[in-house]
Coordinates of C-alpha atoms and ligand atoms in Angstrom, one line a residue:
X14 CA 145.3 129.1 160.2
X15 CA 148.2 128.2 157.9
X16 CA 151.7 128.2 159.9
X17 CA 153.6 131.0 158.6
X18 CA 156.1 131.0 160.8
X19 CA 158.9 129.4 158.7
X20 CA 157.3 131.4 155.5
X21 CA 159.9 133.3 153.5
X22 CA 159.8 136.9 154.2
X23 CA 160.0 139.5 151.7
X24 CA 161.3 143.1 152.0
X25 CA 159.2 144.4 149.2
X26 CA 156.3 142.3 147.7
X27 CA 156.3 143.8 144.0
X28 CA 152.6 143.2 142.5
X29 CA 152.3 142.7 138.7
X30 CA 148.5 142.8 137.9
X31 CA 147.2 141.0 134.8
X32 CA 147.7 143.9 132.3
X33 CA 151.3 144.7 133.5
X34 CA 153.3 142.1 131.8
X35 CA 156.3 144.6 131.3
X36 CA 159.8 143.3 131.5
X37 CA 161.1 147.1 131.4
X38 CA 158.7 148.4 133.7
X39 CA 159.9 151.0 136.6
X40 CA 158.7 147.9 139.0
X41 CA 162.1 146.2 138.5
X42 CA 164.7 149.4 139.0
X43 CA 165.1 148.6 142.6
X44 CA 164.0 145.2 142.7
X45 CA 166.4 142.8 144.6
X46 CA 165.8 139.2 143.7
X47 CA 167.4 138.4 147.2
X48 CA 165.3 140.4 149.1
X49 CA 161.8 140.9 147.2
X50 CA 159.1 138.7 145.9
X51 CA 157.0 139.3 142.9
X52 CA 153.2 138.8 143.4
X53 CA 150.7 137.9 140.7
X54 CA 147.4 136.4 141.4
X55 CA 144.5 134.8 139.1
X56 CA 141.2 136.3 140.9
X57 CA 138.3 135.2 139.7
X58 CA 136.2 138.1 140.6
X59 CA 138.3 139.9 137.4
X60 CA 136.7 137.6 135.0
X61 CA 133.4 137.7 136.5
X62 CA 132.8 141.8 137.4
X63 CA 131.6 141.9 133.9
X64 CA 130.2 138.7 132.1
X65 CA 133.6 138.3 130.6
X66 CA 134.1 136.5 127.1
X67 CA 136.2 133.2 127.2
X68 CA 138.7 134.5 125.1
X69 CA 139.5 137.5 127.3
X70 CA 139.9 135.5 130.5
X71 CA 142.1 132.8 128.9
X72 CA 144.1 135.6 127.2
X73 CA 145.1 137.3 130.6
X74 CA 145.5 133.9 132.3
X75 CA 147.9 132.4 129.6
X76 CA 149.7 135.8 129.0
X77 CA 150.1 135.9 132.9
X78 CA 151.5 132.4 133.3
X79 CA 154.0 132.9 130.6
X80 CA 155.4 136.0 132.5
X81 CA 155.4 134.4 135.6
X82 CA 157.7 131.7 133.8
X83 CA 159.8 134.4 132.1
X84 CA 160.5 136.0 135.8
X85 CA 161.3 132.7 137.4
X86 CA 163.9 132.2 134.5
X87 CA 165.1 135.5 135.4
X88 CA 165.8 134.1 139.2
X89 CA 163.0 136.1 140.3
X90 CA 160.8 134.6 143.4
X91 CA 157.2 134.8 141.9
X92 CA 154.5 133.9 144.6
X93 CA 151.8 133.0 142.0
X94 CA 148.2 132.4 142.9
X95 CA 146.5 130.2 140.4
X96 CA 142.9 130.3 139.9
X97 CA 141.4 128.0 142.7
X98 CA 137.9 126.6 142.9
X99 CA 136.6 129.2 145.3
X100 CA 135.6 132.9 144.0
X101 CA 138.4 135.2 145.1
X102 CA 138.8 139.2 145.0
X103 CA 142.5 140.3 144.0
X104 CA 142.0 142.0 147.7
X105 CA 141.6 138.7 149.1
X106 CA 144.5 137.0 147.4
X107 CA 146.9 139.7 148.3
X108 CA 145.6 139.7 151.8
X109 CA 146.8 136.1 151.8
X110 CA 150.1 136.9 150.5
X111 CA 150.7 139.7 153.0
X112 CA 150.0 137.4 155.8
X113 CA 152.3 134.6 154.5
X114 CA 155.1 136.6 153.2
X115 CA 155.2 139.5 155.9
X116 CA 156.6 142.1 153.6
X117 CA 157.8 145.6 154.6
X118 CA 156.3 147.4 152.0
X119 CA 154.2 146.8 148.7
X120 CA 155.1 148.2 145.2
X121 CA 153.3 148.4 141.9
X122 CA 153.0 150.2 138.7
X123 CA 150.4 152.8 138.7
X124 CA 147.2 150.4 137.9
X125 CA 145.4 151.0 134.6
X126 CA 142.0 151.0 136.4
X127 CA 140.8 152.9 138.8
X128 CA 138.9 150.0 140.8
X129 CA 142.0 148.0 141.2
X130 CA 143.9 151.3 142.3
X131 CA 141.3 152.0 145.1
X132 CA 141.3 148.4 146.2
X133 CA 145.1 148.1 146.4
X134 CA 145.6 151.6 148.3
X135 CA 142.2 150.6 150.5
X136 CA 144.5 147.2 151.3
X137 CA 147.6 149.0 152.2
X138 CA 146.3 151.1 154.5
X139 CA 144.3 148.4 156.5
X140 CA 147.5 146.5 156.3
X141 CA 149.5 149.5 157.5
X142 CA 152.3 148.9 154.6
X143 CA 153.5 151.7 152.4
X144 CA 152.2 151.5 148.8
X145 CA 155.1 152.9 146.4
X146 CA 153.0 153.3 143.1
X147 CA 155.8 153.7 139.9
X148 CA 154.7 155.8 137.1
X149 CA 153.7 153.8 134.5
X150 CA 156.7 154.1 131.8
X151 CA 154.8 152.0 129.0
X152 CA 153.1 155.1 127.7
X153 CA 154.3 158.0 125.8
X154 CA 152.7 160.4 128.2
X155 CA 151.4 160.8 131.9
X156 CA 147.9 161.6 132.8
X157 CA 149.4 164.9 134.1
X158 CA 150.8 165.5 130.5
X159 CA 147.2 165.4 129.4
X160 CA 146.0 167.6 132.1
X161 CA 148.5 170.2 131.2
X162 CA 147.6 170.2 127.6
X163 CA 144.0 170.3 128.8
X164 CA 144.5 173.2 130.9
X165 CA 142.3 176.6 129.8
X166 CA 141.1 174.8 126.5
X167 CA 137.5 174.6 126.6
X168 CA 137.7 171.3 124.4
X169 CA 140.3 168.7 124.3
X170 CA 140.4 167.3 121.1
X171 CA 142.5 164.3 119.9
X172 CA 143.9 166.3 117.0
X173 CA 145.8 169.1 119.0
X174 CA 147.0 166.5 121.6
X175 CA 148.6 164.3 119.0
X176 CA 150.1 167.0 117.2
X177 CA 151.7 168.1 120.3
X178 CA 152.9 164.5 121.1
X179 CA 154.4 163.9 117.0
X180 CA 156.0 167.4 117.8
X181 CA 157.5 166.6 121.3
X182 CA 158.8 162.7 120.2
X183 CA 159.5 163.9 116.7
X184 CA 157.3 161.3 115.2
X185 CA 157.0 161.6 111.1
X186 CA 158.4 165.0 111.7
X187 CA 161.2 167.2 109.5
X188 CA 162.2 170.4 110.6
X189 CA 159.3 170.7 112.7
X190 CA 156.9 170.2 110.3
X191 CA 154.8 166.8 109.7
X192 CA 156.3 164.7 107.0
X193 CA 154.2 164.9 103.7
X194 CA 153.0 168.5 104.6
X195 CA 150.0 167.7 106.8
X196 CA 149.1 166.3 110.0
X197 CA 146.6 163.4 108.9
X198 CA 145.6 161.8 105.6
X199 CA 141.9 161.1 106.5
X200 CA 140.6 161.6 103.0
X201 CA 142.8 158.6 101.7
X202 CA 141.9 156.4 104.4
X203 CA 138.3 156.2 104.1
X204 CA 138.4 153.3 101.3
X205 CA 135.6 151.0 100.8
X206 CA 136.1 147.5 98.6
X207 CA 133.4 148.0 96.3
X208 CA 131.2 145.2 94.6
X209 CA 134.3 142.9 94.0
X210 CA 135.3 143.0 97.7
X211 CA 138.8 142.6 99.5
X212 CA 139.8 139.6 97.2
X213 CA 141.7 136.7 98.6
X214 CA 143.4 138.1 101.7
X215 CA 146.5 136.6 103.4
X216 CA 145.6 135.1 106.7
X217 CA 147.5 137.0 109.6
X218 CA 149.9 135.1 111.5
X219 CA 148.7 132.8 114.0
X220 CA 150.2 132.2 117.5
X221 CA 149.4 128.5 118.1
X222 CA 148.6 127.9 121.6
X223 CA 151.6 125.6 123.6
X224 CA 151.2 123.4 126.6
X225 CA 150.9 126.4 129.3
X226 CA 148.2 128.2 126.8
X227 CA 146.4 124.8 126.3
X228 CA 146.0 124.2 129.8
X229 CA 144.6 127.8 130.3
X230 CA 142.0 127.0 127.3
X231 CA 140.8 123.7 129.2
X232 CA 140.5 125.4 132.7
X233 CA 138.5 128.1 131.2
X234 CA 136.1 125.9 129.3
X235 CA 135.7 124.1 132.5
X236 CA 135.5 126.9 134.9
X237 CA 133.6 129.6 132.7
X238 CA 131.8 127.2 130.9
X239 CA 128.9 129.6 130.9
X240 CA 130.4 132.8 129.8
X241 CA 130.1 134.1 126.1
X242 CA 132.5 133.3 123.2
X243 CA 134.2 130.2 122.1
X244 CA 138.1 129.3 122.5
X245 CA 138.0 127.2 119.3
X246 CA 140.0 129.5 117.3
X247 CA 142.5 131.0 120.0
X248 CA 145.4 132.3 118.4
X249 CA 146.5 135.5 120.4
X250 CA 150.1 136.2 121.3
X251 CA 150.7 135.6 124.8
X252 CA 154.4 135.9 124.9
X253 CA 156.7 138.7 124.0
X254 CA 158.2 136.7 121.1
X255 CA 154.9 135.9 119.6
X256 CA 153.7 139.6 119.9
X257 CA 156.8 140.7 118.1
X258 CA 156.2 138.2 115.4
X259 CA 152.8 139.2 115.3
X260 CA 153.7 142.8 114.7
X261 CA 156.6 141.8 112.2
X262 CA 153.7 140.0 110.2
X263 CA 151.4 143.0 110.4
X264 CA 154.2 145.5 109.3
X265 CA 155.1 143.6 106.4
X266 CA 151.8 142.2 105.2
X267 CA 149.2 144.4 106.2
X268 CA 150.3 147.9 107.1
X269 CA 150.8 149.1 103.1
X270 CA 147.0 148.7 102.9
X271 CA 146.1 149.8 106.7
X272 CA 145.1 153.5 105.7
X273 CA 143.2 153.0 103.1
X274 CA 140.9 150.6 104.4
X275 CA 141.0 151.2 108.0
X276 CA 137.0 151.8 107.9
X277 CA 136.0 149.2 105.4
X278 CA 134.1 146.1 106.5
X279 CA 133.4 142.8 104.7
X280 CA 131.5 139.7 105.7
X281 CA 133.4 137.0 107.4
X282 CA 136.5 138.9 107.1
X283 CA 137.4 140.0 110.6
X284 CA 141.0 141.0 110.4
X285 CA 141.1 142.8 106.9
X286 CA 144.3 144.8 107.0
X287 CA 144.2 145.6 111.1
X288 CA 147.1 144.8 113.0
X289 CA 145.5 142.8 115.6
X290 CA 148.1 144.0 118.3
X291 CA 145.7 145.8 120.8
X292 CA 145.6 142.9 123.5
X293 CA 149.3 142.3 123.4
X294 CA 150.0 146.2 123.6
X295 CA 147.4 146.7 126.6
X296 CA 149.1 143.9 128.8
X297 CA 152.6 145.2 127.7
X298 CA 154.1 142.5 126.0
X299 CA 154.6 145.2 123.5
X300 CA 155.2 148.7 123.9
X301 CA 153.7 151.5 122.0
X302 CA 157.3 152.9 121.0
X303 CA 158.4 149.8 119.7
X304 CA 155.2 149.5 117.6
X305 CA 155.2 153.1 116.6
X306 CA 158.8 152.7 115.6
X307 CA 158.3 149.6 113.5
X308 CA 155.9 151.4 111.5
X309 CA 157.9 154.5 110.9
X310 CA 160.8 152.4 109.9
X311 CA 158.4 150.8 107.1
X312 CA 157.9 154.2 105.8
X313 CA 161.2 155.1 105.8
X314 CA 162.4 152.2 103.9
X315 CA 159.4 152.5 101.6
X316 CA 157.7 149.6 102.5
X317 CA 154.5 151.5 103.4
X318 CA 153.1 154.6 102.2
X319 CA 152.8 157.5 104.2
X320 CA 148.9 157.7 104.8
X321 CA 148.9 154.0 106.0
X322 CA 151.9 155.0 108.7
X323 CA 150.3 158.1 109.8
X324 CA 146.8 156.7 110.2
X325 CA 148.2 153.6 112.2
X326 CA 150.8 156.0 114.2
X327 CA 147.3 158.0 115.0
X328 CA 146.0 155.2 116.4
X329 CA 148.7 154.4 119.1
X330 CA 150.4 157.9 119.6
X331 CA 147.1 159.8 119.1
X332 CA 144.1 158.0 120.3
X333 CA 145.7 155.5 122.7
X334 CA 147.5 158.1 124.8
X335 CA 144.3 160.6 124.5
X336 CA 141.8 158.2 125.9
X337 CA 144.0 157.4 128.8
X338 CA 144.4 161.1 129.4
X339 CA 140.6 161.3 129.4
X340 CA 140.4 158.5 131.6
X341 CA 142.3 159.5 134.5
X342 CA 141.3 162.9 134.4
X343 CA 137.8 162.0 134.5
X344 CA 137.3 159.1 136.7
X345 CA 135.5 158.3 138.9
X346 CA 132.6 160.4 137.8
X347 CA 133.0 159.4 134.0
X348 CA 131.4 156.3 134.5
X349 CA 128.3 157.7 135.6
X350 CA 127.8 160.2 132.8
X351 CA 124.6 160.0 130.7
X352 CA 124.5 163.1 128.5
X353 CA 121.4 161.8 126.2
X354 CA 119.7 160.2 129.0
X355 CA 119.4 156.7 127.4
X356 CA 118.0 154.4 129.8
X357 CA 116.9 151.3 127.4
X358 CA 118.2 147.8 128.1
X359 CA 120.8 146.1 125.9
X360 CA 119.2 143.8 123.2
X361 CA 119.7 140.0 123.8
X362 CA 120.9 139.7 120.4
X363 CA 124.2 141.6 121.5
X364 CA 125.1 138.3 123.5
X365 CA 124.0 135.6 120.8
X366 CA 124.2 137.4 117.3
X367 CA 120.8 136.2 116.7
X368 CA 119.4 138.8 114.6
X369 CA 118.3 139.7 111.1
X370 CA 120.2 142.6 110.8
X371 CA 123.1 141.6 108.7
X372 CA 125.7 143.9 109.8
X373 CA 125.1 143.4 113.6
X374 CA 125.0 139.6 113.0
X375 CA 128.3 139.4 111.5
X376 CA 130.1 141.6 113.9
X377 CA 128.7 140.1 116.9
X378 CA 129.2 136.5 115.5
X379 CA 132.7 137.4 115.0
X380 CA 133.1 139.0 118.2
X381 CA 131.8 135.5 120.0
X382 CA 133.9 133.6 117.8
X383 CA 137.4 135.7 118.3
X384 CA 136.7 138.3 120.8
X385 CA 137.5 140.5 118.0
X386 CA 135.8 143.3 116.2
X387 CA 137.9 146.2 114.4
X388 CA 137.2 149.9 115.2
X389 CA 134.7 150.7 112.6
X390 CA 132.6 147.5 113.4
X391 CA 132.7 148.6 117.1
X392 CA 132.1 152.2 116.6
X393 CA 129.6 152.4 113.8
X394 CA 127.8 148.8 113.9
X395 CA 127.2 147.8 117.4
X396 CA 128.2 151.2 119.0
X397 CA 125.9 153.0 116.7
X398 CA 122.9 150.9 116.8
X399 CA 123.1 151.0 120.8
X400 CA 123.4 154.9 120.9
X401 CA 120.5 155.0 118.0
X402 CA 118.3 152.6 120.0
X403 CA 118.8 154.9 123.6
X404 CA 120.8 152.0 125.3
X405 CA 122.0 153.1 129.0
X406 CA 125.7 153.6 128.3
X407 CA 126.6 151.9 131.4
X408 CA 125.1 148.8 130.0
X409 CA 126.8 149.3 127.0
X410 CA 130.2 149.8 128.5
X411 CA 129.8 146.7 130.4
X412 CA 129.3 144.8 127.4
X413 CA 132.3 146.4 125.7
X414 CA 134.5 145.5 128.8
X415 CA 133.1 142.1 128.6
X416 CA 133.6 141.0 125.0
X417 CA 136.9 141.9 123.7
X418 CA 140.3 140.5 124.3
X419 CA 141.7 143.8 124.2
X420 CA 139.3 145.1 127.0
X421 CA 140.7 147.0 129.7
X422 CA 138.9 149.7 131.3
X423 CA 140.9 152.8 130.9
X424 CA 140.7 152.5 127.0
X425 CA 137.1 150.7 126.6
X426 CA 135.4 153.2 128.6
X427 CA 136.4 156.6 126.8
X428 CA 135.9 154.8 123.7
X429 CA 132.4 153.4 124.6
X430 CA 131.1 156.3 127.0
X431 CA 132.5 159.1 124.9
X432 CA 133.3 158.2 121.3
X433 CA 130.6 156.0 120.7
X434 CA 127.8 156.7 123.1
X435 CA 128.5 160.6 123.3
X436 CA 127.2 160.1 126.9
X437 CA 130.1 162.3 128.1
X438 CA 128.2 165.3 126.6
X439 CA 130.9 166.1 123.8
X440 CA 133.9 165.9 126.1
X441 CA 135.8 163.7 123.8
X442 CA 133.5 164.0 120.4
X443 CA 132.4 167.5 118.8
X444 CA 129.4 165.7 117.8
X445 CA 127.5 162.2 118.2
X446 CA 128.6 159.6 115.8
X447 CA 125.2 159.3 114.0
X448 CA 124.2 157.9 110.6
X449 CA 121.6 156.0 108.9
X450 CA 122.1 152.2 107.3
X451 CA 123.7 153.8 104.2
X452 CA 127.2 154.5 106.2
X453 CA 127.2 150.8 106.7
X454 CA 126.1 150.5 102.8
X455 CA 128.7 152.5 101.5
X456 CA 131.7 150.3 103.8
X457 CA 130.6 147.3 103.4
X458 CA 128.6 144.3 101.8
X459 CA 126.4 143.7 104.6
X460 CA 123.2 145.7 102.9
X461 CA 123.3 143.2 100.0
X462 CA 122.6 140.3 102.3
X463 CA 120.4 141.6 104.5
X464 CA 116.6 141.8 104.5
X465 CA 116.4 145.6 105.2
X466 CA 116.6 148.4 102.8
X467 CA 119.2 151.0 104.3
X468 CA 117.4 153.8 102.2
X469 CA 114.2 153.4 103.9
X470 CA 113.1 154.7 107.4
X471 CA 109.4 153.7 107.9
X472 CA 107.8 150.1 106.6
X473 CA 108.4 146.7 107.5
X474 CA 111.6 146.5 105.1
X475 CA 112.8 149.5 106.7
X476 CA 116.6 149.4 108.0
X477 CA 116.5 149.7 111.7
X478 CA 119.5 152.1 111.6
X479 CA 118.0 154.4 109.5
X480 CA 114.5 154.6 111.4
X481 CA 116.5 154.6 114.6
X482 CA 118.9 157.6 113.5
X483 CA 115.8 159.7 112.5
X484 CA 114.3 158.8 115.8
X485 CA 117.3 159.7 117.5
X486 CA 117.8 163.2 116.0
X487 CA 114.1 163.8 116.9
X488 CA 114.5 162.8 120.5
X489 CA 117.3 164.8 121.1
X490 CA 116.7 167.6 118.7
X491 CA 116.8 170.5 121.4
X492 CA 119.7 169.0 123.0
X493 CA 121.6 169.0 119.8
X494 CA 120.4 172.2 118.6
X495 CA 123.6 174.2 119.8
X496 CA 125.7 172.1 118.3
X497 CA 127.1 173.9 114.8
X498 CA 128.2 170.2 113.6
X499 CA 124.9 168.7 113.9
X500 CA 123.1 171.8 112.0
X501 CA 122.9 170.0 108.4
X502 CA 121.5 166.8 110.1
X503 CA 119.0 168.9 112.4
X504 CA 118.0 171.1 109.3
X505 CA 116.9 167.7 107.3
X506 CA 115.1 166.4 110.2
X507 CA 113.4 169.8 110.3
X508 CA 112.3 169.4 106.6
X509 CA 110.8 166.2 107.1
X510 CA 107.0 165.9 106.8
X511 CA 105.4 165.1 109.9
X512 CA 103.3 162.4 108.9
X513 CA 106.6 160.8 107.8
X514 CA 108.5 161.4 111.1
X515 CA 105.1 159.9 112.7
X516 CA 105.4 156.8 110.9
X517 CA 109.3 156.6 111.8
X518 CA 108.7 157.1 115.4
X519 CA 105.9 154.4 115.4
X520 CA 108.4 152.1 114.0
X521 CA 111.2 153.3 116.3
X522 CA 108.8 152.4 119.4
X523 CA 107.9 149.0 117.8
X524 CA 111.8 148.3 117.6
X525 CA 112.4 149.2 121.1
X526 CA 109.5 146.9 122.1
X527 CA 110.5 144.1 120.1
X528 CA 114.3 144.3 121.5
X529 CA 113.6 144.4 124.7
X530 CA 115.2 141.7 126.5
X531 CA 113.4 138.4 127.5
X532 CA 114.6 138.6 130.7
X533 CA 115.0 141.3 133.0
X534 CA 118.4 142.8 133.8
X535 CA 120.8 142.1 136.8
Ligands
FAD626 P1 144.2 148.4 114.7 O1 143.1 148.8 113.7 O2 145.6 147.8 113.9 O3 144.9 149.7 115.4 C1 146.3 149.8 115.7 C2 146.1 150.1 117.4 O4 146.0 151.5 117.7 C3 145.5 148.9 118.3 O5 145.9 148.0 118.2 C4 145.3 150.1 119.4 O6 146.1 149.9 120.6 C5 145.1 151.6 119.0 N1 144.0 152.1 118.8 C6 143.4 152.0 117.7 N2 142.1 152.8 118.1 C7 142.1 153.0 119.3 C8 141.3 153.8 120.0 N3 140.2 154.4 119.3 N4 141.5 154.1 121.2 C9 142.7 153.5 121.6 N5 143.6 152.6 120.7 C10 143.3 152.8 119.5 N6 140.7 149.3 122.1 C11 141.4 148.6 123.3 O7 142.4 148.5 123.0 N7 140.5 148.1 124.3 C12 139.2 148.4 124.3 O8 138.7 147.5 125.4 C13 138.5 149.1 123.3 N8 137.4 149.3 123.1 C14 136.7 150.3 122.2 C15 135.2 150.0 122.3 C16 134.7 150.9 121.6 C17 133.2 151.4 121.8 C18 135.4 151.2 120.3 C19 134.8 152.3 119.6 C20 136.8 151.2 120.2 C21 137.5 150.4 121.3 N9 138.6 150.4 121.2 C22 139.2 149.4 122.3 C23 139.6 151.0 120.2 C24 139.8 150.0 118.9 O9 138.6 149.7 118.3 C25 140.6 148.9 119.1 O10 141.9 149.4 119.9 C26 141.0 148.0 117.8 O11 140.1 147.5 117.2 C27 142.0 146.8 118.2 O12 142.1 146.0 117.0 P2 143.3 146.2 116.3 O13 144.6 145.9 117.2 O14 143.6 145.0 115.0 O15 143.8 147.9 116.0
SF4_627 FE1 122.7 146.7 108.5 FE2 120.6 148.3 107.6 FE3 122.2 147.4 106.0 FE4 120.9 145.6 107.2 S1 120.3 147.0 105.9 S2 122.9 145.2 107.0 S3 120.6 146.3 109.0 S4 122.6 148.9 107.9

C-alpha cells in the first residue's frame, strides 16, 4: 500500500474527462487553486472498450496532455495519471486518486456518455463522496430543452427543433424571420462535381505534431500496435490555438463552397470543402457558439454565401444539439434498439477496406488512413451498405465509435442507430435512408472505377448496393408499408417481375454468404 499520510489533500477533486477540455466550463466557477485539485486520467479501457482506431486514441491523449499543461500554466494542481503498462478503467484510476488525495467531494461537468456518468455516480456512492454534476455550458441547449420541445409531439424532427433554436439564439434571423426568406437551402446544397471533378483543391491547414504529440504517437504505435488505422498522417488540432487556426482556415478557404458540395464525394479527396472541426469541437477545444459566430460573420461580411453558411450552421446549431437531445432523452434503452431486426455480422472489409466495391474501398481506406470520412461517406456509403445488408446495428455502432477521430457516443450513437440504420424505428428519421448504387453514381466518380454496374440489380456485375436495396425493401415490405414517405419506393417494388425479384434475392443471399466474416465475432 502506498503511504498517503503526507499526500496533498484536496477539498474538491475536479474531474476533467477526455472530452471535456473546456477552459470556460462551469467546473472552474468555484474552483479554488489553493484547495482544489484537477484530476485527469488516461485509462486504457477508454481506448479498448471498442476496438479504437490509433488516430482516435492519439487525438484524445494528445489533446488531454496539452490541456493538462495549459491548466498547470494557470497555476492549477493537476493530478494526471498517464497511461501505464497495466490495463486500467477510469473508475480504478479515480479510486486510486481518491485514496491518495482524500478529497471532501468530487465535481465534474455532466459527462457526455451514459456509461461514464453511471461509473462516476457508482464510485461516488461507494466512497461516500458527494458528486457535483455541473451543467455542460459548452452546448447551446440542455437535454431538458430538448425534452420540453418534444413534449406533446408525436415525432421530434430536426427541422422544428432547429427553427426554434434559430429564433431563440437569433442566428441568421432578421425581424423574427429567417434571413433569405427560407429556413434552409437544401436544394442548392446537393451539388456534384460532374465529370471534370473538383479540380485542384487547396489543402486544409495541417496542425503539425509538436513534441508532446509526437511522444503520444510513439506511445500509441507501441501500446496499441494491433489497433486499426495508421498515425502516419496525424495532423489534427490538439490545442485551442491550433483549433482556432483550423477554424479560420476553413472559414476563409472552404466555407464558401461548403453548401453546394456538402454531399459530394470524389476518390482520394477526403476533405473537399468540409471543416474537419468535429473532433476539436467534441473535446471542447472549440465551442459551437464560436464556430457558428465565425460562419455567420463570414456571411455578413460577404465572404461566404447564405446557402453555405446556413448549411453549416444547421449541422452545428441543428444536428449536433438535436442528436444530443435524442441521446440523453432515450438512453440507455436506445442502445438496444433494432427496429428492423437486423442480425448480420459486420463484414471483415470494414476493418481493412479490402473490397471490390470502389466506393466502400475509398471511404474505408480513407478512414483507416486519417480516422475521418465526411458525413455522406458515413451515411450513404458505409452506413447505407450495412443497413441494406442487414447488419446488427449494435455492431455497426461499435464500428463507428471505434474508427473516427471525432467519435463520442452521444453524437455517434443517434447518427448511427437512428439516422443511418433506422434502428430506432423512425424516432429520428421519417424514413430509412435507403438508395441504390445510382445515388453514389450521381454524387461521386466511384462507379466509373468499379467493376460493378449501379444500374444492375442481378447478375455477376450487379452493384451490391442496388441488389441489396431491392432485397431490403422486399424483406421490410410489411414493416415499411404504413410509412407514406416509402410509398413510391414500395410501389416500384410491387411492380417488379417476380422472376427478377427472385434473381435479386438469390444474389443478395449469396452476397451475404460471401461477406460473412471469416472469424466468428467476439
Ligand atoms: P462538416 O461537414 O464540416 O460539418 C460541420 C460540423 O457540423 C461538424 O464538425 C460537426 O460538429 C457538425 N455535424 C455535422 N453533421 C452532424 C451530425 N449529423 N450530427 C452531429 N453533428 C454534426 N459526428 C461526430 O462528431 N462524431 C461522431 O462520432 C459521428 N458519427 C457519425 C456516424 C454516422 C453513421 C453518421 C452518418 C454521422 C456521424 N457524425 C458524427 C456526423 C458527421 O458525419 C460528422 O460530424 C462530420 O462528418 C465531421 O466532419 P467535419 O468536421 O468535416 O464536418
Ligand atoms: Fe459502389 Fe456500386 Fe458504384 Fe461500385 S457500382 S462504386 S459498389 S455504388
